Amino acid sequence: MKSHNLREKGVQYLLTALAFSALFGLLLIALFILKEGLPFLTQVGLKDFIFAHDWEPQSGKFGIYPMIIASLWVTFGAMLIGAPLGIACAVFLTEFVPRPVMHTIKPMIELLAGIPSVIYGFIGVIVLAPLIRTHLGGPGLSLLAASIILGIMILPTIISISTDAINAVPNSYREGSRALGATRWQTVYMVVLKAARSGIISGVILGMGRAIGETMAVIMVAGNAVKVPGTALDSVRTLTANIALEMGYAVGLHRSALFATGVVLFIFIMLLNTLASAFVKQEIRRR
Amino acid sequence: MKAKFTLSRFSAYYGSHRALQQIDLLIPTRRILGIIGPAGSGKTTFLRSLNRLNDLTAGFRRQGEVRLDGEDIYGAEFDPIALRRRVGMLFALPIALPMSIYENVVYGPRMQGINTRSQLDQLVESSLRAAFLWDEVKDRLKSSGLRLSGGQQQRLCLARVLALNPEVILLDEPTSGLDPISTAKIEDALTMLKEQYTIVLVTNNTMQAGRVADATAFFFMGELIEHDETKKIFTNPAQQRTLEYVTGRFG
Amino acid sequence: MMRIPAKVNQAAAATVMALATLLTLAVLIFIVVFILEKGLPILSRTFLFSVPRDMGKAGGIFPTILATIILPLLAIALALPLGVGTAIYLTEYTRESRLTRIIRFGNDCLAGIPSIIFGLFGFLFFVTLLEMGWSLLSGGLTLALMILPTIIRTSEEAIKSVPTSYREVSFSLGATRWRTIQRVVLPNALPGILTGVMLGIGRSIGETAALIFTAGSSLRLPQSLFDSSRTMSVHFYILAREGLSTENAYGTAAVLILSVLSVNAVAYYLMHRYMKKNA
């Protein structure tokens, strides 16, 4: 009769163990990347690694400053394009068009979220870079091209999450505002966006994480020259591109330096995540 | 008269809120006990304490004891799973599980290890007959329980409880969502069922207690105000508050 | 200074947002149409079902299609039990606590890790330390880790949306917790869980960075899980980047886009039907 108790206990222990799989994976990843990058970091020092300008592995110069700056600019540029477009799109779909229209367009955009990043990169090379080269000058494959391509890539993420956040705002807020004589736009601007803020911000942060972590599309369109960009038309190399480009043949200290680049990237991402979860937590506390 | 349940100084809490205070009550075997009282008086908490369904609610605590046939159901040795097989429950809203009518009825028995086809078939027929549903569904036992009307679903739920072959049936406002005809069918079934089962009926419809209950208990603000033969409660209660409630002056 | 009337203001805002929406849609649709227009004419039975020759410059893409089917399925087979198990634990076996917050935070972090880092880890751990080499198995394990957060999150949502009353009914009929999960919770959460599975497959099909360092880039037909093999995404990347064959690159891209879109369409269909049922 009590055999079920034994089985219940067994299942519970098994599930408890499974529940730690993601956390365990995360720690394992952090541990291995760190372990591989640490010899380099102790030998060269984190400060020299981050602030040195020259990356010449064959002559033992490992400075990733230009790559950090490039990653930050590319991400910033992508946000500049993706965030306003994405949020405008989400507001338009939720507040300004009939429901059925939203229910046809939103799925389309979400379907397109699945387009592989290599294809975005390819479009960047074939279509965008020549356009930039002929109309604006420079090599075409550039910070600008990478920003635009990444900005487009993160659009579906931002739109999807922002739409959900705006939809979650209770209708009574809108009705209350309209009843006080506000126009639809004033209501959106003063009430809806405020209430949906935390959701929209977490969507933007997620997009940011995706932009800073993107590798293949960036390799294809950014040009990959190791230098601090002077203008948006310059060719740049990001942290992720640096790892992927040289991992194939790197050995010894060079290889370790690439893993150390991974460590720096990892730290960036963790900072972003902590920021995102702090936002959400703060919002929950306010309610 | 033999007692099925004996509650002594039983209190229940949700977090810091005390939902039931020091209840002392005997629930006699093979009779219908009606529980009445305004919303929030602890009726449902009381009912869910008898099959330990409250155990699943976050923050639930209790003091005092509940004995079933003399055994403490909150004792360390007592298995709540076995308890729930002996004490069936019908909820306020008819909740057919999203599976066929047949599978709904045999859900409990299958877990007690009854697996032979003929046994299950027989159980389905007898349970559905006892719940006055057999004639309406005998030709579509394989179709989803969710396709039935509200009243039919509630009778399916009753059949599902009967298939457990329980000793006690708890009913939590079982007709609150039903039309008068469906309500009458359920009430008819209850009157038949008390030949075999001990029944505890929580109802928000005071007249329903008057119609079917042998004894009635009046709860108010988590306290048991009065418990007596139904006739006495409705005609000559000892407490002023009971009188006011059954005559509809408050509540 | 004159105040701009609210109506004008609103009209201007609406116009700007409408243009933004149109631009977004136009760009996304352009990408799909552009690839399909150039790629679809390349497709033929020989292209799909023959092996590549001359590093992919000629011949078909059959081995890469095979790898694109095997790798996501392998990843799902590994991630599904872990993910659904975690989701069940978080929703059914524990209440909100410091521990669940830590587990959720770890999951969110894992979701945010760039695929290139997964690639590095997979290379160090599966390929090198566990001596699996560049292989389908190494790639599958790496992908599994990558899609685990998606599976956990969608499963958790799906399980949470199963009405509490179903659980109470099951318990009241004498079911144990595990039995309730098996018979009532999981069957009702299934469409939601499948949505997560489809999303995970979609992401795996499009992945490149994590696979180059783990599954390698062999063009031969894989004989076992220990063989290296490249997926369509990796193949496309190599063709496009090294300028080997623009024609075959377009053809591969067309198959790739069609597979991802159809997998996502199935996911969306499941999700939609599911939400309608729960409404």
PDB file of C-alpha atoms in Angstrom, chain A residues 4 7-8 11-12 15-16 18-23 25-26 28-29 32-33 36 85 88-89 91-93 96 105-120 122-123 126-127 152 155-156 159 183-186 213 215-216 219-220 224 240 243-245 247-248 255 259 262 265-266 269-270 273-274 277, chain C residues 6-7 9-10 13-14 17-18 20-21 23-25 27-32 34-35 81-82 85-86 88-89 93 99 102-103 105-110 112-118 120-121 123-125 129 145 148 152 176-179 206 208-209 212-213 233 236-237 240-241 246 250 253 256-257 260-261 264-265 268:
ATOM      1  CA  HIS A   4       3.669   4.782  -3.807  1.00  0.00           C
ATOM      2  CA  ARG A   7       8.176   6.046  -5.709  1.00  0.00           C
ATOM      3  CA  GLU A   8       7.070   9.593  -4.884  1.00  0.00           C
ATOM      4  CA  VAL A  11      10.719  10.961  -8.315  1.00  0.00           C
ATOM      5  CA  GLN A  12      11.113  14.004  -6.112  1.00  0.00           C
ATOM      6  CA  LEU A  15      13.482  16.031 -10.289  1.00  0.00           C
ATOM      7  CA  THR A  16      15.398  18.041  -7.702  1.00  0.00           C
ATOM      8  CA  LEU A  18      17.389  17.667 -12.785  1.00  0.00           C
ATOM      9  CA  ALA A  19      16.413  21.156 -11.655  1.00  0.00           C
ATOM     10  CA  PHE A  20      20.049  21.998 -11.116  1.00  0.00           C
ATOM     11  CA  SER A  21      21.065  21.038 -14.643  1.00  0.00           C
ATOM     12  CA  ALA A  22      20.913  24.571 -16.079  1.00  0.00           C
ATOM     13  CA  LEU A  23      22.759  26.043 -13.109  1.00  0.00           C
ATOM     14  CA  GLY A  25      25.813  23.865 -17.000  1.00  0.00           C
ATOM     15  CA  LEU A  26      26.306  27.564 -16.396  1.00  0.00           C
ATOM     16  CA  LEU A  28      30.693  24.398 -15.839  1.00  0.00           C
ATOM     17  CA  ILE A  29      30.892  26.828 -18.743  1.00  0.00           C
ATOM     18  CA  PHE A  32      36.145  26.005 -18.161  1.00  0.00           C
ATOM     19  CA  ILE A  33      36.366  29.326 -19.977  1.00  0.00           C
ATOM     20  CA  GLU A  36      41.592  28.267 -19.971  1.00  0.00           C
ATOM     21  CA  LEU A  85      11.894  50.895 -34.487  1.00  0.00           C
ATOM     22  CA  ALA A  88       7.299  52.016 -32.307  1.00  0.00           C
ATOM     23  CA  CYS A  89       6.257  48.868 -34.103  1.00  0.00           C
ATOM     24  CA  VAL A  91       3.011  50.372 -29.881  1.00  0.00           C
ATOM     25  CA  PHE A  92       1.502  50.671 -33.334  1.00  0.00           C
ATOM     26  CA  LEU A  93       0.469  47.016 -33.429  1.00  0.00           C
ATOM     27  CA  PHE A  96      -3.346  51.738 -33.231  1.00  0.00           C
ATOM     28  CA  ILE A 105       1.474  40.749 -38.319  1.00  0.00           C
ATOM     29  CA  LYS A 106       2.872  39.676 -34.953  1.00  0.00           C
ATOM     30  CA  PRO A 107       3.158  35.995 -35.926  1.00  0.00           C
ATOM     31  CA  MET A 108       4.844  37.001 -39.164  1.00  0.00           C
ATOM     32  CA  ILE A 109       7.457  38.965 -37.275  1.00  0.00           C
ATOM     33  CA  GLU A 110       7.938  36.137 -34.794  1.00  0.00           C
ATOM     34  CA  LEU A 111       8.378  33.653 -37.615  1.00  0.00           C
ATOM     35  CA  LEU A 112      11.096  35.850 -39.025  1.00  0.00           C
ATOM     36  CA  ALA A 113      12.876  35.809 -35.651  1.00  0.00           C
ATOM     37  CA  GLY A 114      14.053  32.364 -36.697  1.00  0.00           C
ATOM     38  CA  ILE A 115      16.021  33.491 -39.758  1.00  0.00           C
ATOM     39  CA  PRO A 116      19.566  32.227 -39.093  1.00  0.00           C
ATOM     40  CA  SER A 117      22.144  34.899 -38.300  1.00  0.00           C
ATOM     41  CA  VAL A 118      24.382  33.750 -41.159  1.00  0.00           C
ATOM     42  CA  ILE A 119      21.648  34.782 -43.573  1.00  0.00           C
ATOM     43  CA  TYR A 120      21.420  38.251 -42.060  1.00  0.00           C
ATOM     44  CA  PHE A 122      25.010  37.356 -46.023  1.00  0.00           C
ATOM     45  CA  ILE A 123      22.387  40.005 -46.866  1.00  0.00           C
ATOM     46  CA  ILE A 126      25.568  41.246 -50.708  1.00  0.00           C
ATOM     47  CA  VAL A 127      23.111  44.122 -50.371  1.00  0.00           C
ATOM     48  CA  ILE A 152      17.385  44.401 -37.819  1.00  0.00           C
ATOM     49  CA  LEU A 155      13.876  43.674 -34.018  1.00  0.00           C
ATOM     50  CA  PRO A 156      11.722  40.551 -33.689  1.00  0.00           C
ATOM     51  CA  ILE A 159       8.831  43.691 -30.865  1.00  0.00           C
ATOM     52  CA  THR A 183      -6.265  61.339 -26.795  1.00  0.00           C
ATOM     53  CA  ARG A 184      -5.200  57.840 -27.734  1.00  0.00           C
ATOM     54  CA  TRP A 185      -1.618  58.960 -28.235  1.00  0.00           C
ATOM     55  CA  GLN A 186      -1.505  60.898 -24.961  1.00  0.00           C
ATOM     56  CA  GLY A 213      26.994  38.127 -28.358  1.00  0.00           C
ATOM     57  CA  THR A 215      29.247  36.327 -33.949  1.00  0.00           C
ATOM     58  CA  MET A 216      28.682  35.032 -37.456  1.00  0.00           C
ATOM     59  CA  ILE A 219      32.208  38.559 -38.858  1.00  0.00           C
ATOM     60  CA  MET A 220      30.610  38.737 -42.262  1.00  0.00           C
ATOM     61  CA  ASN A 224      37.298  42.688 -38.992  1.00  0.00           C
ATOM     62  CA  THR A 240      33.137  37.620 -30.598  1.00  0.00           C
ATOM     63  CA  ILE A 243      37.467  34.550 -30.986  1.00  0.00           C
ATOM     64  CA  ALA A 244      35.800  32.893 -33.947  1.00  0.00           C
ATOM     65  CA  LEU A 245      38.292  34.129 -36.518  1.00  0.00           C
ATOM     66  CA  MET A 247      40.352  29.999 -32.692  1.00  0.00           C
ATOM     67  CA  GLY A 248      40.892  27.642 -35.588  1.00  0.00           C
ATOM     68  CA  ARG A 255      44.870  30.459 -27.684  1.00  0.00           C
ATOM     69  CA  PHE A 259      39.726  32.318 -24.084  1.00  0.00           C
ATOM     70  CA  GLY A 262      35.745  34.950 -23.894  1.00  0.00           C
ATOM     71  CA  LEU A 265      32.648  38.765 -23.037  1.00  0.00           C
ATOM     72  CA  PHE A 266      31.196  36.511 -20.365  1.00  0.00           C
ATOM     73  CA  ILE A 269      26.876  39.378 -20.505  1.00  0.00           C
ATOM     74  CA  MET A 270      26.606  38.617 -16.794  1.00  0.00           C
ATOM     75  CA  ASN A 273      21.754  39.922 -17.063  1.00  0.00           C
ATOM     76  CA  THR A 274      22.141  41.191 -13.536  1.00  0.00           C
ATOM     77  CA  SER A 277      16.937  40.994 -13.424  1.00  0.00           C
TER      78      SER A 277
ATOM     79  CA  ALA C   6      -3.418  67.076 -29.496  1.00  0.00           C
ATOM     80  CA  LYS C   7      -5.110  65.687 -32.601  1.00  0.00           C
ATOM     81  CA  ASN C   9       0.230  65.404 -32.434  1.00  0.00           C
ATOM     82  CA  GLN C  10      -1.530  62.073 -32.430  1.00  0.00           C
ATOM     83  CA  ALA C  13       2.855  59.943 -33.927  1.00  0.00           C
ATOM     84  CA  ALA C  14       0.621  57.405 -35.624  1.00  0.00           C
ATOM     85  CA  MET C  17       4.841  54.468 -36.017  1.00  0.00           C
ATOM     86  CA  ALA C  18       3.034  53.163 -39.076  1.00  0.00           C
ATOM     87  CA  ALA C  20       8.324  52.163 -38.621  1.00  0.00           C
ATOM     88  CA  THR C  21       6.098  49.078 -38.762  1.00  0.00           C
ATOM     89  CA  LEU C  23       9.812  49.492 -42.690  1.00  0.00           C
ATOM     90  CA  THR C  24      10.342  46.592 -40.277  1.00  0.00           C
ATOM     91  CA  LEU C  25       8.040  44.302 -42.199  1.00  0.00           C
ATOM     92  CA  VAL C  27      13.063  44.662 -44.447  1.00  0.00           C
ATOM     93  CA  LEU C  28      12.255  41.267 -42.961  1.00  0.00           C
ATOM     94  CA  ILE C  29      10.167  40.213 -45.913  1.00  0.00           C
ATOM     95  CA  PHE C  30      12.798  41.516 -48.320  1.00  0.00           C
ATOM     96  CA  ILE C  31      15.396  39.210 -46.736  1.00  0.00           C
ATOM     97  CA  VAL C  32      13.209  36.139 -47.171  1.00  0.00           C
ATOM     98  CA  PHE C  34      15.619  37.927 -51.781  1.00  0.00           C
ATOM     99  CA  ILE C  35      17.030  34.585 -50.661  1.00  0.00           C
ATOM    100  CA  PRO C  81      13.953  15.464 -20.110  1.00  0.00           C
ATOM    101  CA  LEU C  82      16.229  17.903 -18.289  1.00  0.00           C
ATOM    102  CA  GLY C  85      12.066  17.857 -15.239  1.00  0.00           C
ATOM    103  CA  THR C  86      13.303  21.245 -14.093  1.00  0.00           C
ATOM    104  CA  ILE C  88       8.048  20.237 -13.072  1.00  0.00           C
ATOM    105  CA  TYR C  89      10.283  20.679 -10.066  1.00  0.00           C
ATOM    106  CA  TYR C  93       7.465  20.388  -6.051  1.00  0.00           C
ATOM    107  CA  LEU C  99      16.602  28.294  -4.134  1.00  0.00           C
ATOM    108  CA  ILE C 102      18.822  30.997  -7.865  1.00  0.00           C
ATOM    109  CA  ILE C 103      17.758  28.277 -10.300  1.00  0.00           C
ATOM    110  CA  PHE C 105      18.649  33.297 -12.332  1.00  0.00           C
ATOM    111  CA  GLY C 106      21.052  30.597 -13.495  1.00  0.00           C
ATOM    112  CA  ASN C 107      18.631  29.726 -16.254  1.00  0.00           C
ATOM    113  CA  ASP C 108      18.317  33.348 -17.385  1.00  0.00           C
ATOM    114  CA  CYS C 109      22.088  33.697 -17.437  1.00  0.00           C
ATOM    115  CA  LEU C 110      22.479  30.534 -19.480  1.00  0.00           C
ATOM    116  CA  GLY C 112      21.978  35.050 -22.334  1.00  0.00           C
ATOM    117  CA  ILE C 113      25.318  33.408 -23.058  1.00  0.00           C
ATOM    118  CA  PRO C 114      26.450  34.020 -26.645  1.00  0.00           C
ATOM    119  CA  SER C 115      26.667  30.983 -28.860  1.00  0.00           C
ATOM    120  CA  ILE C 116      30.381  31.504 -29.479  1.00  0.00           C
ATOM    121  CA  ILE C 117      30.966  30.901 -25.742  1.00  0.00           C
ATOM    122  CA  PHE C 118      28.945  27.698 -25.973  1.00  0.00           C
ATOM    123  CA  LEU C 120      34.333  27.386 -26.856  1.00  0.00           C
ATOM    124  CA  PHE C 121      32.995  25.397 -23.937  1.00  0.00           C
ATOM    125  CA  PHE C 123      35.271  22.434 -27.714  1.00  0.00           C
ATOM    126  CA  LEU C 124      37.067  22.345 -24.350  1.00  0.00           C
ATOM    127  CA  PHE C 125      34.728  19.989 -22.576  1.00  0.00           C
ATOM    128  CA  LEU C 129      38.353  16.702 -22.300  1.00  0.00           C
ATOM    129  CA  LEU C 145      22.866  23.075 -23.240  1.00  0.00           C
ATOM    130  CA  LEU C 148      17.840  24.122 -22.316  1.00  0.00           C
ATOM    131  CA  ILE C 152      12.628  25.156 -19.276  1.00  0.00           C
ATOM    132  CA  THR C 176      -0.309  10.817  -5.743  1.00  0.00           C
ATOM    133  CA  ARG C 177       1.577  13.908  -6.847  1.00  0.00           C
ATOM    134  CA  TRP C 178       3.577  12.102  -9.521  1.00  0.00           C
ATOM    135  CA  ARG C 179       0.485  10.344 -10.801  1.00  0.00           C
ATOM    136  CA  GLY C 206      20.041  28.270 -37.529  1.00  0.00           C
ATOM    137  CA  THR C 208      26.539  28.264 -36.590  1.00  0.00           C
ATOM    138  CA  ALA C 209      29.082  29.601 -34.111  1.00  0.00           C
ATOM    139  CA  ILE C 212      31.861  25.022 -36.023  1.00  0.00           C
ATOM    140  CA  PHE C 213      34.018  24.251 -32.979  1.00  0.00           C
ATOM    141  CA  SER C 233      24.012  26.804 -41.613  1.00  0.00           C
ATOM    142  CA  PHE C 236      26.224  28.148 -46.031  1.00  0.00           C
ATOM    143  CA  TYR C 237      28.604  30.205 -43.901  1.00  0.00           C
ATOM    144  CA  ALA C 240      29.465  32.418 -48.569  1.00  0.00           C
ATOM    145  CA  ARG C 241      32.500  33.534 -46.623  1.00  0.00           C
ATOM    146  CA  THR C 246      27.443  31.758 -54.728  1.00  0.00           C
ATOM    147  CA  TYR C 250      21.839  30.622 -52.352  1.00  0.00           C
ATOM    148  CA  ALA C 253      20.152  29.377 -47.830  1.00  0.00           C
ATOM    149  CA  LEU C 256      17.646  26.683 -44.609  1.00  0.00           C
ATOM    150  CA  ILE C 257      15.091  29.497 -44.557  1.00  0.00           C
ATOM    151  CA  VAL C 260      13.364  27.332 -40.138  1.00  0.00           C
ATOM    152  CA  LEU C 261      10.182  29.084 -41.209  1.00  0.00           C
ATOM    153  CA  ASN C 264       8.573  28.101 -36.465  1.00  0.00           C
ATOM    154  CA  ALA C 265       5.203  28.036 -38.187  1.00  0.00           C
ATOM    155  CA  TYR C 268       3.299  29.160 -33.689  1.00  0.00           C
TER     156      TYR C 268
END
